[in-house]
CSV table of C-alpha atoms and ligand atoms in Angstrom, one decimal:
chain,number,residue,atom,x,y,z
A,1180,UNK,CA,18.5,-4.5,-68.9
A,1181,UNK,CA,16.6,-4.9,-72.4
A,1182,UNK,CA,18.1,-2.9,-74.8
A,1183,UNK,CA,15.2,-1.6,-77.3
A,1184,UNK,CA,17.2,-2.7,-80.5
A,1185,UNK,CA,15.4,-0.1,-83.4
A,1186,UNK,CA,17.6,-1.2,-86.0
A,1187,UNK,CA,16.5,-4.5,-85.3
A,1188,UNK,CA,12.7,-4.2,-85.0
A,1189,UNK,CA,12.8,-1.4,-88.0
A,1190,UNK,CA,14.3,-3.6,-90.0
A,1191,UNK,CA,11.5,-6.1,-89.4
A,1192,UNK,CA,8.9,-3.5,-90.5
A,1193,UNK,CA,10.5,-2.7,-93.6
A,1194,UNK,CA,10.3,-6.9,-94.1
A,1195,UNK,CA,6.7,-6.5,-93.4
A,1196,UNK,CA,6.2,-3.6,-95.5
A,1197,UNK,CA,7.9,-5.4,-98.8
A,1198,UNK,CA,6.1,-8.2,-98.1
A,1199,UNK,CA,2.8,-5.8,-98.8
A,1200,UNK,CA,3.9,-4.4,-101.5
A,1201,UNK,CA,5.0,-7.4,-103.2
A,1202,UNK,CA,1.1,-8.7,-103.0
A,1203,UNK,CA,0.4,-4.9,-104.3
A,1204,UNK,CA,2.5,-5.9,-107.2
A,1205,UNK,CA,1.3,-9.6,-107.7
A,1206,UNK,CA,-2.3,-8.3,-107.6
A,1207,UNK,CA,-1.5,-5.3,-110.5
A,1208,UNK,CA,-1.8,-2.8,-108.2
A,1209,UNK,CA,-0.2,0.4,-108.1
A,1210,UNK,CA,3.3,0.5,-105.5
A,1211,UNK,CA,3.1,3.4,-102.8
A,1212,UNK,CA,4.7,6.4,-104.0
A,1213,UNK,CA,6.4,9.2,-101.7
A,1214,UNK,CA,8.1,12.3,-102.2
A,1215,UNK,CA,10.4,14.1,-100.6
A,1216,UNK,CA,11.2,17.6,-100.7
A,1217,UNK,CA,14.2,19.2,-99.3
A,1218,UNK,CA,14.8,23.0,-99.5
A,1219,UNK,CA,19.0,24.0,-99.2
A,1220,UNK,CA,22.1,22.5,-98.7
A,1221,UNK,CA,21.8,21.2,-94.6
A,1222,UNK,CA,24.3,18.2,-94.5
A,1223,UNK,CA,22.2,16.6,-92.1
A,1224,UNK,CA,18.8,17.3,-93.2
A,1225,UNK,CA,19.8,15.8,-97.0
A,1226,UNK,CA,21.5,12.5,-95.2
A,1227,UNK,CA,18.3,12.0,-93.4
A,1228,UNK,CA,16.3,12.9,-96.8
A,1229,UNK,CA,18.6,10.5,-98.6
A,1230,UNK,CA,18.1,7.8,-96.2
A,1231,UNK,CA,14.2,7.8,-96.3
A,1232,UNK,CA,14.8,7.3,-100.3
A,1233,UNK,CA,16.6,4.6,-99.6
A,1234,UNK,CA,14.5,3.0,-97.6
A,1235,UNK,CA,11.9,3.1,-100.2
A,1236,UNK,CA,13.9,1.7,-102.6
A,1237,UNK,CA,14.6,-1.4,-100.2
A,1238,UNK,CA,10.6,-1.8,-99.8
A,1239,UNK,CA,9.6,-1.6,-103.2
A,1240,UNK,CA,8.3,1.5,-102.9
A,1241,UNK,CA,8.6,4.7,-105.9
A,1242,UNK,CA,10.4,7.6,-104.7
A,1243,UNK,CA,10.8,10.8,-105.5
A,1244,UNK,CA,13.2,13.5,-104.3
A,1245,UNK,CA,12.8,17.3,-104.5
A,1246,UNK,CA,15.6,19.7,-104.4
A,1247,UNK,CA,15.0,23.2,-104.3
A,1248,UNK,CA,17.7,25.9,-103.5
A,1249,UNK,CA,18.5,27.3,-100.8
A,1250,UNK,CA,17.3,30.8,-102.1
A,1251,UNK,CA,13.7,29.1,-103.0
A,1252,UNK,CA,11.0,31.9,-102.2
A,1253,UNK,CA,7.8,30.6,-100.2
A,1254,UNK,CA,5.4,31.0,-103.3
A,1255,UNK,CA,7.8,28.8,-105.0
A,1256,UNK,CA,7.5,26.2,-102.4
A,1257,UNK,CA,3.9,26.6,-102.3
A,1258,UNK,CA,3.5,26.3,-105.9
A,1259,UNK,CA,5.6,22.7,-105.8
A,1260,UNK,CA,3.3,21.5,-102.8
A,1261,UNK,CA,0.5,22.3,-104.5
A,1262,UNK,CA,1.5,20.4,-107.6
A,1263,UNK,CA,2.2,17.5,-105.3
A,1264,UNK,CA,-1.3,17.7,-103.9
A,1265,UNK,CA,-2.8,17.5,-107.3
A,1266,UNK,CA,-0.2,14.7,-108.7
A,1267,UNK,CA,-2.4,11.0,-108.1
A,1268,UNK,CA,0.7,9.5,-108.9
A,1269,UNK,CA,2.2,10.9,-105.2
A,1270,UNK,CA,0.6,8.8,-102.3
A,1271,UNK,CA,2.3,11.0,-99.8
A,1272,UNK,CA,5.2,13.7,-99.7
A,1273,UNK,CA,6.7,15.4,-96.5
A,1274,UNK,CA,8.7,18.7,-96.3
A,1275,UNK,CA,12.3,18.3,-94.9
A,1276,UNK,CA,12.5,20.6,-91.9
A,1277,UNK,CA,13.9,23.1,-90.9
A,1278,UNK,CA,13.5,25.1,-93.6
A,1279,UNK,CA,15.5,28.1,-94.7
A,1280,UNK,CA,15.0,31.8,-92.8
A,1281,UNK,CA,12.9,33.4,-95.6
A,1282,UNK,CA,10.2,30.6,-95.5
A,1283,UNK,CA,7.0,30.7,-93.3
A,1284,UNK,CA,7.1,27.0,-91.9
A,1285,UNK,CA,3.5,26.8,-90.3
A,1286,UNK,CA,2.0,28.1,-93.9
A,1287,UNK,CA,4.2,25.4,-95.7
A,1288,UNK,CA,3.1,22.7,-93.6
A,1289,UNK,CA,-0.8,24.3,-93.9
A,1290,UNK,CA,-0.8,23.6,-97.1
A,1291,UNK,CA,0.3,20.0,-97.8
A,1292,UNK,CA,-2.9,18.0,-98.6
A,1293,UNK,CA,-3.5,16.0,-95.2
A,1294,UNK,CA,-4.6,12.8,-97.0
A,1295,UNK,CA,-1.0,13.2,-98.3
A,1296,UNK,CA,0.4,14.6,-95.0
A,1297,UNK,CA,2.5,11.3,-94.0
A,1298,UNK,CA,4.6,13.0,-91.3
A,1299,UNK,CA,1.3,13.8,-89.6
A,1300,UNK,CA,2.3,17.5,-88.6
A,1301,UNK,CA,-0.2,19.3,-90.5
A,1302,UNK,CA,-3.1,20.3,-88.0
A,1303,UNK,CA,-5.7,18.8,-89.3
A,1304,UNK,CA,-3.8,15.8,-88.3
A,1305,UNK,CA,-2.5,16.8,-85.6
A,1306,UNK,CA,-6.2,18.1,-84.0
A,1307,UNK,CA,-7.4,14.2,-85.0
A,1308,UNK,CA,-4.0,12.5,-83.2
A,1309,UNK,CA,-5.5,14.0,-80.2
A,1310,UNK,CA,-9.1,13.3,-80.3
A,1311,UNK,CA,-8.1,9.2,-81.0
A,1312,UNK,CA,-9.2,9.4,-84.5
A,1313,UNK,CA,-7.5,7.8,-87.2
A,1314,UNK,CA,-4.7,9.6,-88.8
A,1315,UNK,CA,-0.6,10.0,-89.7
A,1316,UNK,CA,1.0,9.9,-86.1
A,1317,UNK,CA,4.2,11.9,-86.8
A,1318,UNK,CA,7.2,9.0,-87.4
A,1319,UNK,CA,9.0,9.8,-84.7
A,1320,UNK,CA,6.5,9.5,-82.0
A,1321,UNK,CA,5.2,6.8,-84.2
A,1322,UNK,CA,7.9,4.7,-84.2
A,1323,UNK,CA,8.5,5.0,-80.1
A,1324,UNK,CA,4.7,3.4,-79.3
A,1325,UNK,CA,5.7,0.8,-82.0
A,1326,UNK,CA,8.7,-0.2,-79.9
A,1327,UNK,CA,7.3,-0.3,-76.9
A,1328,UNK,CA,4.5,-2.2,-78.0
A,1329,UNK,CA,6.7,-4.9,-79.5
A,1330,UNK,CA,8.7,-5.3,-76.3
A,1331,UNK,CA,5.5,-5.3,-74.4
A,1332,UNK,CA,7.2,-2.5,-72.0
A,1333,UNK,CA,4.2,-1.5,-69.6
A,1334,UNK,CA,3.1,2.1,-69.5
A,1335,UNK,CA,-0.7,1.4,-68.2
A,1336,UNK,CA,-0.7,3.9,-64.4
A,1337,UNK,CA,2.9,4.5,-65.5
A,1338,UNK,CA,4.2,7.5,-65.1
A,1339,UNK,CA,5.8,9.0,-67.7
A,1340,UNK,CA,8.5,12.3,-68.3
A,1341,UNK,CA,8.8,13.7,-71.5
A,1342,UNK,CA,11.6,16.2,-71.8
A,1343,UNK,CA,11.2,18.5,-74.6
A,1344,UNK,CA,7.7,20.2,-76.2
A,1345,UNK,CA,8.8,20.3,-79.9
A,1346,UNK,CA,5.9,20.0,-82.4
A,1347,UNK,CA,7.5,16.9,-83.7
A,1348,UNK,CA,8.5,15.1,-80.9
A,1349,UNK,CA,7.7,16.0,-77.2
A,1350,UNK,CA,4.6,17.7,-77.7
A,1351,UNK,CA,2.8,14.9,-79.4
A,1352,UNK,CA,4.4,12.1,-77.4
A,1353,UNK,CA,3.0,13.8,-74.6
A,1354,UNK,CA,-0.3,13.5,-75.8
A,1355,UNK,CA,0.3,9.8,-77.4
A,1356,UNK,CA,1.4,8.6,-74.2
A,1357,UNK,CA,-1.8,10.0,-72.1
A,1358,UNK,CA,-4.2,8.7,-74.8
A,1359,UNK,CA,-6.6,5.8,-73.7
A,1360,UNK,CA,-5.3,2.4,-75.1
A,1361,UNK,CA,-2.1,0.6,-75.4
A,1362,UNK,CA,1.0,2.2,-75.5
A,1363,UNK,CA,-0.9,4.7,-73.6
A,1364,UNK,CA,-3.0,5.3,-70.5
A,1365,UNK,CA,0.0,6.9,-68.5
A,1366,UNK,CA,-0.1,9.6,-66.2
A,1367,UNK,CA,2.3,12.5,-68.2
A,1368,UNK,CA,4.3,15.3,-67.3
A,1369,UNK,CA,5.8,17.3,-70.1
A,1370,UNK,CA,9.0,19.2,-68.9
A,1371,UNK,CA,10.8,21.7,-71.0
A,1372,UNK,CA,13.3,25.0,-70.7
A,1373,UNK,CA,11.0,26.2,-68.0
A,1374,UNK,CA,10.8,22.6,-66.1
A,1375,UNK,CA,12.4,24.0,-62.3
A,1376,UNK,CA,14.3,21.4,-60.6
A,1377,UNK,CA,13.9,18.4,-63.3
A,1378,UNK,CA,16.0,16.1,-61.0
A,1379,UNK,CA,12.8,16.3,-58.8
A,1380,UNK,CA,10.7,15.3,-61.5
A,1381,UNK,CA,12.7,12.6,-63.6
A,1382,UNK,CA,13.9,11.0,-60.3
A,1383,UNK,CA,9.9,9.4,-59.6
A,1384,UNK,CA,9.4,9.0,-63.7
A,1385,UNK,CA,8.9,5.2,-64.1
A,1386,UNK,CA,9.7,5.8,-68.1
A,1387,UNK,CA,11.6,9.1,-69.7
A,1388,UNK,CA,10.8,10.2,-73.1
A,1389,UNK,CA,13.9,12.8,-74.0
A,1390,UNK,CA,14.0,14.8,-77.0
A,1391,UNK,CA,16.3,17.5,-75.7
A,1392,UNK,CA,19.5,17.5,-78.5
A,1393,UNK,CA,21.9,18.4,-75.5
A,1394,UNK,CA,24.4,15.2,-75.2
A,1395,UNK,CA,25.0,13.6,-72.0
A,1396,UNK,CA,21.9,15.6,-70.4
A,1397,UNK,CA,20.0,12.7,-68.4
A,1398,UNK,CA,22.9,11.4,-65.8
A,1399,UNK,CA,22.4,8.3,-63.3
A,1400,UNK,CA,21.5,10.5,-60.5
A,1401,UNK,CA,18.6,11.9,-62.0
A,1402,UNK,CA,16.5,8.2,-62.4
A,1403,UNK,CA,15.4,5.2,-60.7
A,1404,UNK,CA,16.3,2.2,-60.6
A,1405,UNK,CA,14.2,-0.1,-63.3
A,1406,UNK,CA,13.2,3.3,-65.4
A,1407,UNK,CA,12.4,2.9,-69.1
A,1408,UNK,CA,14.4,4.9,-71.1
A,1409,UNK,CA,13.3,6.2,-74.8
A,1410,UNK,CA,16.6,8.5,-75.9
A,1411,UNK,CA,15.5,10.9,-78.8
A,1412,UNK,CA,18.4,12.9,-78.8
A,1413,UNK,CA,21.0,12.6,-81.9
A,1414,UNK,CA,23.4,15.6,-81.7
A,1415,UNK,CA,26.4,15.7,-83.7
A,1416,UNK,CA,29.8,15.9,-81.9
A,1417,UNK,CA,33.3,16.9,-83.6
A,1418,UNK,CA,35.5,13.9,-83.2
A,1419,UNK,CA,38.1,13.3,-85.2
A,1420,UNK,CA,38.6,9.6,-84.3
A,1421,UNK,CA,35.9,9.0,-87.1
A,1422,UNK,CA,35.9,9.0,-90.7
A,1423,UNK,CA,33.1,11.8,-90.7
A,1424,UNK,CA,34.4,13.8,-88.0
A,1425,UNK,CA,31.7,13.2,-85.7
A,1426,UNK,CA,29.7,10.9,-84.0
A,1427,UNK,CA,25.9,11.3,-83.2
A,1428,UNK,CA,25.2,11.3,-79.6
A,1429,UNK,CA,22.1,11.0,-77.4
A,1430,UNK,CA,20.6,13.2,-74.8
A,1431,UNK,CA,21.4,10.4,-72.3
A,1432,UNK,CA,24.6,8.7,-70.3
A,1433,UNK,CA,24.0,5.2,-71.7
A,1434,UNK,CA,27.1,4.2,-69.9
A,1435,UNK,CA,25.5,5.1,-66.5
A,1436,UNK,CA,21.8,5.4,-66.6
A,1437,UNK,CA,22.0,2.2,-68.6
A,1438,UNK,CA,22.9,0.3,-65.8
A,1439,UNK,CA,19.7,1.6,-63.9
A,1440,UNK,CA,17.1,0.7,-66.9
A,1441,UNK,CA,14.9,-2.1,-67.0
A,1442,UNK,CA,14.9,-1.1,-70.8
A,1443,UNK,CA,16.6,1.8,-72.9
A,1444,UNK,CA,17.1,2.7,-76.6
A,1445,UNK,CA,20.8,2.9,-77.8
A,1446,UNK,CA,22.3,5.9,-79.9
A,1447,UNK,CA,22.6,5.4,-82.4
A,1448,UNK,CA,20.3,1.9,-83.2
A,1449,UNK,CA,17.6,2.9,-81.6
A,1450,UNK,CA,14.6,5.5,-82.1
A,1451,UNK,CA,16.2,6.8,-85.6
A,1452,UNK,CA,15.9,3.9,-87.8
A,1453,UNK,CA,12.0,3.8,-86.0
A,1454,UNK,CA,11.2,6.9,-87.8
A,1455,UNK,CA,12.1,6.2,-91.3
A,1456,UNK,CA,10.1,2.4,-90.4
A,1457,UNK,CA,7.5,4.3,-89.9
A,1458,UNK,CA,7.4,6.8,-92.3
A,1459,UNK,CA,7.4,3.8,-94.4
A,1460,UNK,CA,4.6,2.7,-92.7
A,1461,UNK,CA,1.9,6.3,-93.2
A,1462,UNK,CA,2.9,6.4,-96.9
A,1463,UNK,CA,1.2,2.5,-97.0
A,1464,UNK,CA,-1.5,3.8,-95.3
A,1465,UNK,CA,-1.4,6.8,-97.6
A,1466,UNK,CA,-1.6,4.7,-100.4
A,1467,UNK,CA,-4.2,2.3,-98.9
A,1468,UNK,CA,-6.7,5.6,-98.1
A,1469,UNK,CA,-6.2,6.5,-101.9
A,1470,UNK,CA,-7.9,4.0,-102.3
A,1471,UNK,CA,-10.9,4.2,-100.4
B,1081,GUN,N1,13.3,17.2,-89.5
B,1081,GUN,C1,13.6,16.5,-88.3
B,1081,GUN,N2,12.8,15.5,-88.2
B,1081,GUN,C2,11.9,15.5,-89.2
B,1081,GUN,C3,10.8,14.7,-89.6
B,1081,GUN,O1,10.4,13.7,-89.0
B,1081,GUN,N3,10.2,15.1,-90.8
B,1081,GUN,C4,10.6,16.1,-91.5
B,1081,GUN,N4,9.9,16.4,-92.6
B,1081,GUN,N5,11.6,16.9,-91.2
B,1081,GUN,C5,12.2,16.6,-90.0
């Protein structure tokens, strides 16, 4: 068993990424800039915000966080999105979801620029991810094709399970993993509340894709031997054992299914540090399409 180290391999990328902007800065150039803008007070949607400003601290990259309360009204947020759209100095800026009850999510996300749009979920993007032309692949899904492309994990004729048909995750992997080219040209079945008898289904998938959030879900019984495992899931459990009082768990028995895999992604280490990598990653691109 290979276990897909994402802490690992996202730490490269970052090394790859300072590296860039280090010739950015040698040559004069401007440094990619992102912004981030989270609405409220959700514990784990401002760790996750304050970990992607991290990260662009430790490439070299300008940063710069929005808070907005948790009472913001949607013209509000408009209004700041549409400043960001206009602001050259902003190379990219993403919208911390979810976002609180009184705010129309699909009209937020409609109006980010989608040159700026570096978590790829505005349609425009979206429509182009699925017609192969160039664009922001969401992070997430992003960051799985990058690790299995740099563990050289076969899905050509494969057959792969996604469990799960969120717009950031399980939809577009879905479509990512069908897509001509490497990581690609598998044969995919999307599976979701509706799925009847998944057993049936994940038992004959040569690699599983879960982005479920329920802990534990994928047991030893329900895959073959060899499978390839991608585990998406990062629910937090109470335990009191911890300094936080919980623990982030995946959708999958590692214990178990791990000794099945030919390779699988640990949780935590393992698809989560992947998508601020790649995050990383579209606002360079951002920056670089300024340009053009
Ligand atoms: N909430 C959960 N995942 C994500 C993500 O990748 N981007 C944004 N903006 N919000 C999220």
């Amino acid at each position: 068993m290979v276990l897909l180290d994402g802490k690992k391999v996202s730490n490269d990328i970052k090394n790859e990424i300072a590296e860039e902007v280090k010739k950015m800065k040698a040559n004069g150039e401007k440094v990619p800039h992102l912004a981030a803008v989270i609405v409220g007070n959700d514990g784990a949607s401002l760790t996750y915000v304050a970990s992607k400003v991290r990260a662009c601290e430790r490439v070299g990259f300008d940063s710069t966080m929005v808070r907005l309360s948790n009472t913001t009204s949607q013209v509000e947020l408009l209004d700041k999105i549409y400043e960001l759209n206009e602001n050259p100095d902003i190379d990219g800026f993403i919208i911390q979801l979810p976002l609180p009850k009184q705010i129309d999510t699909q009209k937020v996300l409609l109006a980010v620029n989608p040159d700026k749009d570096v978590d790829g979920f505005h349609p425009m993007n979206f429509g182009r991810m699925a017609l192969d032309m160039s664009t922001f692949i969401p992070a997430t899904p992003f960051g799985i094709l990058e690790l299995l492309d740099r563990y050289g994990v076969d899905t050509q004729g494969k057959h792969t399970v996604v469990i799960g048909r969120s717009h950031i995750v399980g939809r577009p992997m879905s479509i990512l993993m069908g897509r001509k080219g490497f990581p690609g040209n598998s044969t995919v079945t999307l599976t979701h509340s509706h799925t009847k008898n998944i057993t049936q289904i994940t038992s004959q998938a040569d690699i599983i894709i879960s982005a479920l959030g329920v802990p534990n879900f994928l047991k030893a019984e329900m895959v073959k031997d060899d499978v390839v495992i991608i585990d998406v899931g990062i629910t937090r459990v109470p335990d009191d054992t911890t300094e936080k009082g919980y623990r982030i768990t995946g959708d999958v028995d590692f214990e178990n299914v791990s000794k099945k895999a030919s390779f699988i992604t640990p949780v935590p280490g393992g698809v989560g540090p992947m998508t601020i990598a790649m995050l990383l990653k579209n606002t360079l691109l951002a920056r670089e399409r300024q340009l053009k």
